[in-house]
Coordinates of C-alpha atoms in Angstrom, one line a residue:
R1 CA -50.0 -16.7 1.0
A2 CA -50.5 -13.5 -0.9
L3 CA -48.3 -14.8 -3.7
G4 CA -50.5 -17.9 -4.0
V5 CA -53.8 -16.1 -4.1
A6 CA -52.6 -13.7 -6.8
A7 CA -51.0 -16.4 -8.9
G8 CA -54.0 -18.7 -9.4
P9 CA -56.3 -16.5 -11.5
A10 CA -53.4 -15.3 -13.6
R11 CA -52.6 -18.9 -14.7
R12 CA -56.2 -19.5 -15.9
R13 CA -56.0 -16.3 -18.0
A14 CA -52.7 -17.3 -19.6
R15 CA -53.8 -16.6 -23.2
R16 CA -55.6 -13.3 -22.6
P17 CA -54.1 -9.9 -22.0
P18 CA -54.0 -9.5 -18.2
P19 CA -56.0 -6.7 -16.6
L20 CA -54.5 -4.2 -14.3
P21 CA -53.7 -5.9 -11.0
P22 CA -56.2 -5.2 -8.2
T23 CA -55.5 -3.4 -5.0
W24 CA -55.4 -5.8 -2.1
T25 CA -56.4 -4.8 1.4
S26 CA -54.4 -6.5 4.2
P27 CA -56.8 -8.5 6.4
R28 CA -57.0 -7.8 10.0
R29 CA -55.5 -10.1 12.5
G30 CA -57.9 -13.1 13.1
S31 CA -59.7 -12.7 9.8
G32 CA -59.3 -15.4 7.2
T33 CA -60.5 -13.6 4.2
C34 CA -59.1 -11.0 1.8
T35 CA -61.0 -8.5 -0.2
A36 CA -60.1 -6.9 -3.5
A37 CA -61.3 -3.7 -5.1
R38 CA -60.7 -1.9 -8.4
P39 CA -58.0 0.8 -7.9
P40 CA -59.1 4.4 -8.2
P41 CA -57.9 6.4 -11.2
P42 CA -54.5 8.0 -10.7
T43 CA -54.6 11.3 -8.9
S44 CA -51.0 12.2 -8.8
R45 CA -48.0 12.5 -11.2
A46 CA -46.2 9.7 -9.4
S47 CA -48.9 7.1 -9.9
A48 CA -49.4 8.1 -13.5
T49 CA -45.8 7.4 -14.4
H50 CA -46.1 3.7 -13.2
P51 CA -48.4 1.8 -15.6
I52 CA -48.9 -1.1 -13.2
G53 CA -49.7 1.2 -10.3
L54 CA -46.9 0.0 -8.0
C55 CA -46.1 3.5 -6.5
P56 CA -47.2 3.4 -2.9
Q57 CA -49.3 6.0 -1.3
P58 CA -47.3 7.7 1.5
S59 CA -50.4 8.1 3.7
R60 CA -50.8 4.3 4.1
S61 CA -49.5 2.3 7.1
T62 CA -46.3 0.3 7.0
E63 CA -48.1 -3.1 7.4
Q64 CA -50.6 -2.3 4.7
T65 CA -47.9 -1.1 2.2
T66 CA -45.8 -4.2 2.8
A67 CA -48.7 -6.6 2.1
E68 CA -49.7 -4.7 -1.0
E69 CA -46.1 -4.9 -2.2
S70 CA -46.1 -8.7 -1.8
I71 CA -49.4 -9.0 -3.8
R72 CA -48.1 -6.9 -6.6
M73 CA -44.8 -8.8 -6.8
G74 CA -46.9 -12.0 -7.2
N75 CA -48.9 -10.4 -10.0
I76 CA -45.6 -9.5 -11.8
L77 CA -44.5 -13.1 -11.6
N78 CA -47.8 -14.2 -13.2
L79 CA -47.3 -11.7 -16.0
M80 CA -43.8 -13.0 -16.6
R81 CA -44.7 -16.7 -16.4
G82 CA -48.2 -16.9 -18.0
T83 CA -48.5 -14.3 -20.7
G84 CA -48.7 -15.3 -24.3
D85 CA -46.0 -15.0 -26.9
D86 CA -47.2 -11.6 -28.1
Q87 CA -47.4 -10.3 -24.6
F88 CA -44.0 -11.2 -23.2
E89 CA -42.0 -8.3 -24.5
P90 CA -44.0 -5.3 -23.0
W91 CA -45.0 -6.8 -19.7
P92 CA -41.6 -7.8 -18.3
L93 CA -40.2 -4.4 -19.2
L94 CA -43.2 -2.6 -17.6
G95 CA -42.8 -4.9 -14.6
F96 CA -39.1 -4.1 -14.3
R97 CA -39.9 -0.4 -14.6
A98 CA -42.4 -0.7 -11.8
I99 CA -40.1 -2.7 -9.6
S100 CA -37.3 -0.3 -10.1
G101 CA -39.4 2.8 -9.2
Q102 CA -40.8 1.0 -6.2
A103 CA -37.5 -0.2 -4.9
R104 CA -35.8 3.1 -5.4
W105 CA -38.6 5.0 -3.7
K106 CA -38.6 2.6 -0.8
A107 CA -34.9 2.7 -0.4
I108 CA -34.8 6.5 -0.1
H109 CA -38.1 7.3 1.7
Q110 CA -39.2 4.3 3.7
K111 CA -37.7 1.3 5.5
V112 CA -40.5 -1.3 5.1
I113 CA -38.9 -3.9 2.9
A114 CA -36.5 -6.2 4.7
N115 CA -33.4 -7.3 2.9
G116 CA -34.4 -11.0 3.2
R117 CA -37.9 -10.4 1.8
F118 CA -36.7 -8.4 -1.1
Q119 CA -34.0 -10.9 -2.0
L120 CA -36.7 -13.7 -1.9
L121 CA -38.8 -11.7 -4.4
S122 CA -35.8 -11.1 -6.6
M123 CA -35.0 -14.8 -6.7
A124 CA -38.7 -15.5 -7.5
I125 CA -38.5 -13.1 -10.4
C126 CA -35.4 -14.8 -11.7
I127 CA -36.9 -18.3 -11.3
A128 CA -40.1 -17.2 -13.2
A129 CA -38.0 -15.7 -16.1
S130 CA -35.8 -18.9 -16.1
E131 CA -38.8 -21.2 -16.3
R132 CA -40.2 -19.2 -19.2
I133 CA -36.9 -19.3 -21.1
H134 CA -36.3 -23.0 -20.4
G135 CA -39.9 -23.8 -21.7
R136 CA -39.9 -21.7 -24.8
P137 CA -37.1 -23.3 -26.8
I138 CA -38.7 -26.8 -26.5
Y139 CA -42.0 -25.9 -28.1
K140 CA -41.4 -22.7 -29.9
K141 CA -38.7 -20.8 -31.6
G142 CA -37.6 -19.1 -28.4
I143 CA -36.8 -15.6 -27.2
P144 CA -33.8 -13.7 -28.8
G145 CA -30.8 -14.1 -26.4
G146 CA -29.8 -10.4 -26.6
R147 CA -33.2 -9.2 -25.4
F148 CA -33.3 -11.5 -22.4
T149 CA -29.7 -10.8 -21.6
L150 CA -30.4 -7.1 -21.4
F151 CA -33.5 -7.8 -19.2
S152 CA -31.4 -10.0 -16.9
I153 CA -28.7 -7.3 -16.6
L154 CA -31.3 -4.7 -15.7
T155 CA -32.8 -7.0 -13.1
C156 CA -29.4 -7.6 -11.5
G157 CA -28.7 -3.9 -11.6
L158 CA -32.0 -3.3 -9.7
V159 CA -31.1 -5.8 -7.0
S160 CA -27.6 -4.3 -6.6
D161 CA -29.0 -0.8 -6.4
Y162 CA -31.5 -1.7 -3.8
I163 CA -28.9 -3.5 -1.6
C164 CA -26.6 -0.5 -1.8
H165 CA -29.5 1.8 -0.8
R166 CA -30.3 -0.5 2.1
L167 CA -26.7 -0.5 3.3
T168 CA -26.7 3.3 3.3
S169 CA -30.2 4.6 4.0
G170 CA -31.6 1.5 5.6
K171 CA -29.6 2.2 8.8
G172 CA -30.6 5.8 9.0
I173 CA -27.5 7.0 7.1
P174 CA -28.4 9.3 4.2
S175 CA -27.5 8.1 0.7
D176 CA -25.3 11.2 0.4
P177 CA -23.5 11.8 3.7
F178 CA -22.4 15.2 2.5
E179 CA -25.9 16.4 1.5
S180 CA -26.4 18.6 4.6
L181 CA -23.0 20.3 4.4
P182 CA -22.8 23.8 3.0
E183 CA -21.2 24.3 -0.4
D184 CA -18.2 26.2 0.9
V185 CA -17.4 23.3 3.2
L186 CA -17.7 20.9 0.3
C187 CA -15.3 23.1 -1.7
T188 CA -12.8 23.1 1.2
I189 CA -13.0 19.3 1.3
L190 CA -12.5 19.0 -2.5
S191 CA -9.6 21.5 -2.3
K192 CA -7.6 18.9 -0.3
L193 CA -7.9 16.4 -3.1
P194 CA -5.7 16.1 -6.3
L195 CA -7.5 17.7 -9.3
D196 CA -8.1 14.3 -11.0
E197 CA -9.8 12.9 -7.9
A198 CA -11.8 16.1 -7.4
V199 CA -13.1 15.9 -11.0
R200 CA -14.3 12.3 -10.4
T201 CA -16.7 13.5 -7.8
S202 CA -18.8 15.0 -10.5
A203 CA -20.3 11.5 -11.0
V204 CA -21.7 11.4 -7.4
S205 CA -24.9 13.4 -8.2
R206 CA -26.2 16.4 -10.1
K207 CA -25.4 18.6 -7.2
W208 CA -21.7 17.5 -7.5
R209 CA -21.5 17.7 -11.2
F210 CA -19.8 21.1 -11.4
L211 CA -18.9 21.4 -7.8
W212 CA -15.2 20.8 -8.4
T213 CA -15.0 23.9 -10.7
V214 CA -15.4 26.2 -7.7
C215 CA -12.5 24.6 -5.8
P216 CA -9.7 27.2 -5.2
N217 CA -6.8 25.1 -6.5
L218 CA -6.0 23.8 -9.9
S219 CA -3.0 21.4 -10.1
F220 CA -1.9 19.6 -13.2
E221 CA 0.9 17.0 -12.9
G222 CA 2.2 15.1 -15.9
I223 CA 2.9 11.8 -14.1
T224 CA -0.6 11.8 -12.6
M225 CA -2.4 12.6 -15.9
C226 CA -0.2 10.9 -18.5
G227 CA 1.9 8.3 -16.6
K228 CA 5.6 7.9 -16.6
E229 CA 5.8 8.3 -20.4
Q230 CA 4.5 11.8 -20.5
D231 CA 2.5 12.7 -23.7
V232 CA 2.9 16.4 -24.3
Q233 CA -0.2 16.8 -26.6
K234 CA -2.4 14.8 -24.3
F235 CA -1.3 16.9 -21.3
I236 CA -2.0 20.1 -23.3
D237 CA -5.4 18.9 -24.3
N238 CA -6.4 17.9 -20.8
V239 CA -5.3 21.2 -19.3
N240 CA -7.0 23.3 -21.9
A241 CA -10.2 21.3 -21.5
V242 CA -10.3 21.8 -17.8
L243 CA -9.4 25.5 -18.0
A244 CA -12.1 26.0 -20.6
Q245 CA -14.8 24.8 -18.1
C246 CA -13.3 27.1 -15.5
H247 CA -13.3 30.2 -17.7
G248 CA -14.7 33.2 -15.7
S249 CA -14.2 31.6 -12.3
V250 CA -11.8 32.9 -9.6
F251 CA -9.1 30.5 -8.3
D252 CA -6.3 30.8 -5.7
E253 CA -3.7 28.5 -7.2
L254 CA -2.5 27.2 -10.6
A255 CA 0.2 24.6 -10.7
I256 CA 1.7 23.1 -13.9
K257 CA 4.2 20.2 -13.3
F258 CA 5.5 18.8 -16.6
D259 CA 8.9 18.2 -18.2
F260 CA 9.7 21.2 -20.4
D261 CA 9.1 20.9 -24.1
T262 CA 9.1 23.6 -26.7
M263 CA 5.6 22.6 -27.6
L264 CA 4.5 24.0 -24.2
V265 CA 5.7 27.5 -24.7
D266 CA 2.6 29.0 -26.4
H267 CA 0.3 27.1 -24.1
L268 CA 2.2 28.2 -21.0
N269 CA 1.7 31.8 -22.2
N270 CA -2.0 31.2 -22.6
W271 CA -2.1 29.7 -19.1
A272 CA -0.3 32.8 -17.8
R273 CA -3.2 34.8 -19.3
F274 CA -5.6 32.5 -17.3
V275 CA -3.6 33.6 -14.2
V276 CA -4.5 37.2 -14.9
S277 CA -8.2 36.6 -15.7
S278 CA -8.8 34.2 -12.8
R279 CA -7.0 36.4 -10.2
I280 CA -4.5 33.6 -9.3
K281 CA -2.5 34.2 -6.1
F282 CA -0.2 31.1 -6.1
L283 CA 1.6 30.2 -9.4
T284 CA 3.7 27.1 -10.0
F285 CA 5.5 26.4 -13.3
D286 CA 7.6 23.3 -12.4
L287 CA 9.2 22.4 -15.7
A288 CA 12.5 20.8 -14.7
P289 CA 13.0 17.4 -16.4
E290 CA 14.4 14.5 -14.6
N291 CA 17.6 14.5 -16.8
F292 CA 18.3 18.2 -17.5
G293 CA 22.0 17.7 -18.3
G294 CA 22.9 19.2 -21.7
R295 CA 19.6 20.9 -22.1
Y296 CA 19.9 24.7 -22.6
E297 CA 16.4 25.7 -23.6
R298 CA 14.4 27.3 -20.9
Y299 CA 10.9 28.9 -20.6
L300 CA 11.0 32.7 -20.5
F301 CA 8.8 33.9 -17.7
P302 CA 6.1 36.2 -19.3
F303 CA 6.5 39.4 -17.4
Q304 CA 4.8 41.2 -20.3
L305 CA 1.6 39.3 -19.8
L306 CA 1.1 40.3 -16.2
D307 CA -0.6 43.6 -15.4
S308 CA -0.3 45.6 -12.3
G309 CA -3.2 43.9 -10.7
S310 CA -1.8 40.4 -11.2
T311 CA 1.7 41.3 -9.9
S312 CA 0.0 42.8 -6.8
R313 CA -2.1 39.6 -6.2
L314 CA 0.7 37.1 -6.6
Q315 CA 1.8 35.8 -3.2
K316 CA 3.8 32.7 -4.3
I317 CA 5.9 31.9 -7.4
H318 CA 7.6 28.6 -8.1
L319 CA 9.6 28.5 -11.3
S320 CA 12.0 25.8 -12.4
F321 CA 13.8 25.4 -15.7
G322 CA 13.2 28.9 -16.9
Y323 CA 14.6 32.4 -17.6
L324 CA 14.0 35.5 -15.5
Q325 CA 14.5 38.7 -17.4
P326 CA 12.4 41.4 -15.7
P327 CA 11.8 44.4 -17.9
T328 CA 13.4 47.8 -17.2
G329 CA 11.6 49.6 -14.5
F330 CA 9.8 46.5 -13.2
S331 CA 8.2 47.4 -9.9
G332 CA 8.5 43.9 -8.5
F333 CA 5.8 41.8 -6.6
P334 CA 4.8 44.0 -3.7
N335 CA 2.8 41.2 -1.9
L336 CA 4.9 38.2 -2.8
R337 CA 5.6 36.0 0.2
K338 CA 7.3 33.0 -1.2
L339 CA 9.7 32.7 -4.1
D340 CA 11.2 29.4 -5.2
L341 CA 13.7 29.3 -8.1
N342 CA 15.3 26.1 -9.3
L343 CA 17.5 25.7 -12.4
V344 CA 16.6 29.3 -13.5
N345 CA 18.9 31.4 -15.6
V346 CA 19.1 34.9 -14.1
T347 CA 21.8 37.5 -13.6
G348 CA 22.8 38.8 -10.2
K349 CA 21.6 42.3 -11.0
D350 CA 18.2 41.2 -12.3
L351 CA 17.6 39.1 -9.2
Q352 CA 18.9 41.9 -6.9
D353 CA 16.5 44.4 -8.5
M354 CA 13.5 42.1 -8.2
L355 CA 14.2 41.1 -4.6
S356 CA 14.7 44.8 -3.6
N357 CA 11.0 45.4 -4.6
C358 CA 9.6 42.3 -2.7
C359 CA 9.4 43.9 0.7
N360 CA 6.9 41.3 2.1
L361 CA 8.9 38.3 1.1
E362 CA 8.9 35.6 3.9
W363 CA 10.4 32.5 2.1
L364 CA 13.2 32.5 -0.4
S365 CA 14.8 29.5 -2.0
I366 CA 17.4 29.6 -4.8
I367 CA 18.7 26.2 -6.0
R368 CA 21.1 25.6 -8.9
C369 CA 20.8 29.1 -10.2
H370 CA 24.3 30.2 -11.4
L371 CA 24.6 33.9 -10.8
Y372 CA 28.4 34.0 -11.3
D373 CA 28.3 37.2 -9.2
E374 CA 27.5 38.4 -5.7
L375 CA 23.9 38.8 -4.5
K376 CA 23.4 42.1 -2.7
V377 CA 19.9 43.1 -1.8
N378 CA 19.8 46.9 -1.2
G379 CA 16.3 47.1 0.2
P380 CA 15.5 45.6 3.6
L381 CA 13.6 42.3 3.8
P382 CA 11.9 42.9 7.2
H383 CA 9.6 39.8 6.9
L384 CA 12.0 37.2 5.6
L385 CA 12.0 34.1 7.8
Y386 CA 13.5 31.4 5.6
L387 CA 16.5 31.7 3.3
H388 CA 18.0 28.8 1.2
F389 CA 20.9 28.8 -1.3
S390 CA 22.2 25.5 -2.7
F391 CA 24.7 24.8 -5.5
C392 CA 24.7 28.3 -6.9
E393 CA 27.8 29.8 -8.5
I394 CA 27.8 32.9 -6.2
T395 CA 30.6 34.9 -4.7
K396 CA 28.9 36.7 -1.8
I397 CA 25.6 37.0 -0.1
A398 CA 24.6 40.2 1.6
L399 CA 21.1 41.2 2.7
H400 CA 19.3 42.6 5.7
A401 CA 16.7 40.3 7.3
V402 CA 16.2 41.1 10.9
K403 CA 13.5 38.4 11.4
L404 CA 15.4 35.6 9.7
T405 CA 15.0 32.3 11.7
N406 CA 16.3 29.6 9.3
F407 CA 19.2 29.7 6.9
V408 CA 20.5 26.9 4.6
Y409 CA 23.6 27.1 2.4
K410 CA 25.3 24.4 0.4
G411 CA 28.3 25.1 -1.8
K412 CA 31.7 26.7 -1.8
S413 CA 32.8 28.7 1.1
V414 CA 31.7 32.3 0.5
C415 CA 31.3 35.5 2.5
I416 CA 27.9 35.6 4.2
D417 CA 26.4 38.8 5.6
L418 CA 22.9 38.6 7.0
G419 CA 22.9 41.9 8.8
K420 CA 21.6 42.1 12.3
S421 CA 19.7 38.7 12.2
S422 CA 19.4 38.3 16.0
R423 CA 16.4 35.9 15.7
L424 CA 18.3 33.2 13.7
E425 CA 17.6 29.9 15.4
S426 CA 18.7 27.2 12.9
A427 CA 21.5 27.1 10.3
D428 CA 22.4 24.3 7.9
I429 CA 25.8 24.9 6.3
S430 CA 27.7 22.7 3.8
F431 CA 31.2 24.0 2.9
Y432 CA 33.6 22.2 0.6
G433 CA 37.4 22.4 0.8
V434 CA 37.6 24.3 4.1
T435 CA 39.3 23.5 7.4
L436 CA 37.4 23.3 10.7
E437 CA 39.4 26.3 12.0
D438 CA 38.4 28.5 9.0
A439 CA 34.8 27.3 9.2
A440 CA 34.5 28.0 12.9
T441 CA 35.9 31.5 12.5
Q442 CA 33.5 32.4 9.6
L443 CA 30.4 30.8 11.1
A444 CA 30.8 32.2 14.6
N445 CA 31.0 35.7 13.2
V446 CA 27.7 35.3 11.3
F447 CA 25.6 32.9 13.4
T448 CA 26.3 34.3 16.9
H449 CA 22.7 33.7 18.0
V450 CA 22.0 30.3 16.3
Q451 CA 20.7 27.6 18.6
F452 CA 20.8 24.6 16.2
L453 CA 23.7 24.3 13.8
T454 CA 24.3 21.6 11.2
F455 CA 27.8 21.7 9.6
D456 CA 28.8 19.5 6.7
T457 CA 32.3 19.5 5.2
S458 CA 35.1 17.4 3.8
Y459 CA 38.8 18.3 3.9
E460 CA 42.4 17.0 4.5
P461 CA 43.5 17.8 8.0
P462 CA 46.7 19.9 8.5
Q463 CA 50.0 18.2 8.7
I464 CA 50.7 19.6 12.2
P465 CA 47.6 19.1 14.4
C466 CA 47.1 21.7 17.1
L467 CA 44.4 23.5 19.1
M468 CA 43.0 26.8 17.8
R469 CA 44.6 29.7 19.6
K470 CA 41.5 31.9 19.9
P471 CA 38.4 30.0 18.9
C472 CA 35.3 32.1 18.3
K473 CA 32.2 31.5 20.5
F474 CA 28.7 30.2 19.7
F475 CA 27.2 31.5 23.0
E476 CA 23.6 30.5 22.0
L477 CA 24.4 27.2 20.5
R478 CA 22.6 24.2 22.2
H479 CA 22.5 21.5 19.5
L480 CA 25.4 20.8 17.1
K481 CA 25.3 18.3 14.3
L482 CA 28.6 17.6 12.5
M483 CA 28.8 15.7 9.1
L484 CA 32.5 15.3 8.6
L485 CA 34.4 13.4 5.9
F486 CA 38.1 12.9 6.6
E487 CA 40.5 11.4 4.0
S488 CA 42.8 9.6 6.5
D489 CA 41.7 10.0 10.1
V490 CA 39.9 12.4 12.5
D491 CA 41.6 15.7 13.1
T492 CA 41.0 15.5 16.8
P493 CA 42.7 18.8 17.9
H494 CA 40.7 21.0 15.5
L495 CA 37.5 19.0 16.2
V496 CA 38.0 19.6 19.9
S497 CA 38.7 23.3 19.3
F498 CA 35.5 23.6 17.2
L499 CA 33.5 21.9 20.0
M500 CA 35.0 24.2 22.6
S501 CA 33.7 27.2 20.7
A502 CA 30.2 26.2 21.9
P503 CA 30.5 26.3 25.8
F504 CA 26.7 25.7 26.4
I505 CA 26.2 22.9 24.0
E506 CA 23.8 20.2 25.3
I507 CA 23.4 17.8 22.3
L508 CA 26.1 16.6 20.0
E509 CA 25.5 14.5 16.9
M510 CA 28.5 13.4 14.8
D511 CA 28.9 11.4 11.6
V512 CA 32.6 11.1 11.2
S513 CA 33.4 9.2 8.0
I514 CA 36.9 8.1 7.0
L515 CA 37.8 7.2 3.4
M516 CA 41.0 5.2 4.2
V517 CA 39.7 3.3 7.2
S518 CA 41.1 -0.2 6.5
S519 CA 44.5 0.4 8.1
L520 CA 43.1 2.2 11.1
L521 CA 40.8 -0.4 12.6
I522 CA 41.7 -1.6 16.1
V523 CA 40.3 -5.0 16.7
S524 CA 41.8 -5.8 20.1
P525 CA 41.3 -3.7 23.3
S526 CA 44.4 -2.2 24.6
P527 CA 45.3 0.9 26.6
Y528 CA 45.5 4.0 24.5
T529 CA 47.9 6.7 25.5
G530 CA 47.1 9.3 22.9
H531 CA 49.3 10.8 20.2
V532 CA 48.2 14.4 20.2
S533 CA 49.0 17.0 22.9
M534 CA 46.0 18.7 24.5
E535 CA 47.9 21.4 26.3
G536 CA 45.9 24.5 26.9
L537 CA 42.6 22.7 27.2
L538 CA 40.3 24.0 29.9
D539 CA 39.2 21.8 32.8
R540 CA 36.0 20.0 31.8
P541 CA 34.8 22.5 29.1
Y542 CA 31.6 20.6 28.3
K543 CA 29.7 21.1 31.6
H544 CA 26.3 21.2 29.9
L545 CA 26.7 18.4 27.4
K546 CA 24.1 15.6 28.1
N547 CA 23.7 13.6 24.9
V548 CA 26.4 12.4 22.4
C549 CA 25.8 10.3 19.3
M550 CA 28.6 9.2 17.0
S551 CA 27.8 7.4 13.8
A552 CA 30.1 5.8 11.1
F553 CA 32.2 4.5 14.0
R554 CA 35.1 2.3 12.8
G555 CA 37.3 2.2 15.9
S556 CA 40.1 4.4 14.4
R557 CA 42.6 6.1 16.6
G558 CA 41.2 9.5 16.0
Q559 CA 37.6 8.4 16.7
L560 CA 38.7 6.7 20.0
E561 CA 40.7 9.7 21.1
F562 CA 37.8 12.0 20.6
L563 CA 35.4 9.7 22.4
L564 CA 37.7 9.5 25.4
H565 CA 38.1 13.3 25.4
I566 CA 34.3 13.7 25.5
V567 CA 33.8 11.2 28.3
E568 CA 36.5 12.6 30.5
N569 CA 35.3 16.3 30.0
A570 CA 31.5 16.0 30.1
P571 CA 30.5 15.5 33.8
A572 CA 26.7 15.8 33.0
L573 CA 26.8 13.2 30.1
G574 CA 23.8 11.0 30.4
F575 CA 23.6 9.2 27.0
L576 CA 26.4 8.0 24.7
T577 CA 25.4 6.3 21.4
I578 CA 28.0 4.6 19.2
D579 CA 26.6 3.6 15.8
H580 CA 28.7 1.8 13.1
T581 CA 26.3 2.7 10.2
Y582 CA 26.9 5.5 7.8
K583 CA 24.5 8.4 7.6
Q584 CA 26.2 10.3 4.7
V585 CA 27.2 7.4 2.4
K586 CA 25.1 4.2 2.0
R587 CA 27.3 1.2 2.2
V588 CA 25.9 -2.3 1.8
W589 CA 27.6 -5.4 3.0
K590 CA 27.5 -8.3 0.5
D591 CA 28.4 -10.9 3.1
A592 CA 26.2 -10.8 6.2
A593 CA 28.6 -13.0 8.2
K594 CA 31.5 -10.6 7.6
E595 CA 29.3 -7.7 8.6
A596 CA 28.3 -9.3 11.9
K597 CA 32.0 -10.1 12.7
F598 CA 33.0 -6.6 11.9
V599 CA 30.3 -5.0 14.1
D600 CA 31.2 -7.3 17.0
S601 CA 34.8 -6.3 16.8
V602 CA 33.9 -2.6 16.7
H603 CA 31.7 -3.0 19.7
R604 CA 34.3 -4.9 21.7
T605 CA 36.8 -2.1 20.9
A606 CA 34.5 0.6 22.1
R607 CA 33.7 -1.2 25.3
G608 CA 37.4 -1.9 26.0
Y609 CA 38.5 1.6 25.7
L610 CA 35.6 3.1 27.6
K611 CA 35.7 0.6 30.4
G612 CA 36.4 2.4 33.7
K613 CA 36.3 5.8 32.2
I614 CA 32.7 6.3 31.5
S615 CA 30.5 7.6 34.3
P616 CA 28.1 5.2 36.0
Q617 CA 25.3 7.7 35.4
C618 CA 26.0 7.6 31.6
S619 CA 24.0 5.1 29.5
L620 CA 26.1 3.5 26.7
R621 CA 24.2 2.3 23.6
L622 CA 26.0 0.3 20.8
V623 CA 24.3 0.1 17.5

């Protein structure tokens, strides 16, 4: 009804400039009349900025404000439908401005406009504009399409903004759900995001514009910033642009992850200066390319750019594809806790001198760093907990780490001396070209207190299989994982001797792969008498063994012999799993029917040989 009352007088004054719309007072319930009065002059800055006077007074009631809004919307329709040719341009724009200010103010501060009512008014505005456009081209030249298109886009944007505000603030949820959080909490949240996503939050609001610059971590990754085809210059420009905005701020971490290129050298040195000025604690220069074969150039770590303060602040260094040449008399990194070196050229002496001055080191990983010498750390490492050497040309490892708990080594068999590491709990060892007898002797002398041992090796078993005469003991070992690759068949006597060296073992995992397996398959169940003597074996030596899992099972004689030995000498065995799949080598069957037939024959072989010998309390699982 309010729309109809307001629309009539406006049509009769179609050729005259319309006056300012009157302020309507909502009639009381039961009254059939409406009264109008001239609005008072603007008394506030808010009303002065809206030429049509659509900004509501906060002191008015909700019902009165809603009715006034409807009347004013009707007046806007009259302006858009009935104004003259010379009046069309200013009034719709002024009307849009008023509607935009009104809707945004309502969406943030009040909840008086229902979604349905506002959508109805929006459609009425579109209908009015459409009627005017459809009528103009018939009688007159018409309105330029670009101007009306812009006006339509602005109107649709208004409707979209209002609906979005209603979805957030209309249900009592603030438009910015993080508005009430302290800045340090927001920084903590942003620190969990990748840098590119943290930068995007600057578009949320003015408050968030530079919030990302106070995040403690800066991480630049080439694939994320430039895609798979990494553009060196683009990466350099992006990093320099971000660091320029962060100049003078303090950060915890700087990470550069990009395939090394000689164009990066000068910029890496500049970024190292940023490490000094921004008091960085965690530094990562991960420059190893995906295909590094045949590439001999490396990035020389800039020790000369670091002052005494920066070397004392650094707690983590990750360097890949670089050179380490510490200057003479280098005092080391006294507070360094984590050192990760990958594909780094360094001599054994330089590394030894640097590590001797890192007394607070807790985590040390050296991968594919060819020392061609022994590594002997003279100074103690009382806080070292994790030690990892993989594929390093090294002849000996000697250091004192009394709190060491995890040790990983992959490579040729070398002499290992960890001092009195009585807290060692887990060891992962991969030797190449060594027998089980030699491995058991060497490992038992070093890892006497280890509880979880993973051992990986491949070798040719001796020509005369026999039990070890005096096997060493792993008295603390509870969980043993063996990854063995045999050329012909399982060396059962040495495998049994290795297992007997752990009298308190409870869990045994085995992946026993055989290269020449085709001639060793047994496809028909038949009694197996054994072909290796087990004289000198203790009576039931595996009294604590409860769980056994054998993978890469092919039904060879050596595999069956070892399974029967375990079943007969482990009275507490509760679970036995036999898996035909490989864990070390991925082998894919081209013919699914042949695979199913093979698996069925392997399972039948295992059941046949274990029938009547496995304890009723033991659960057999065939995979």
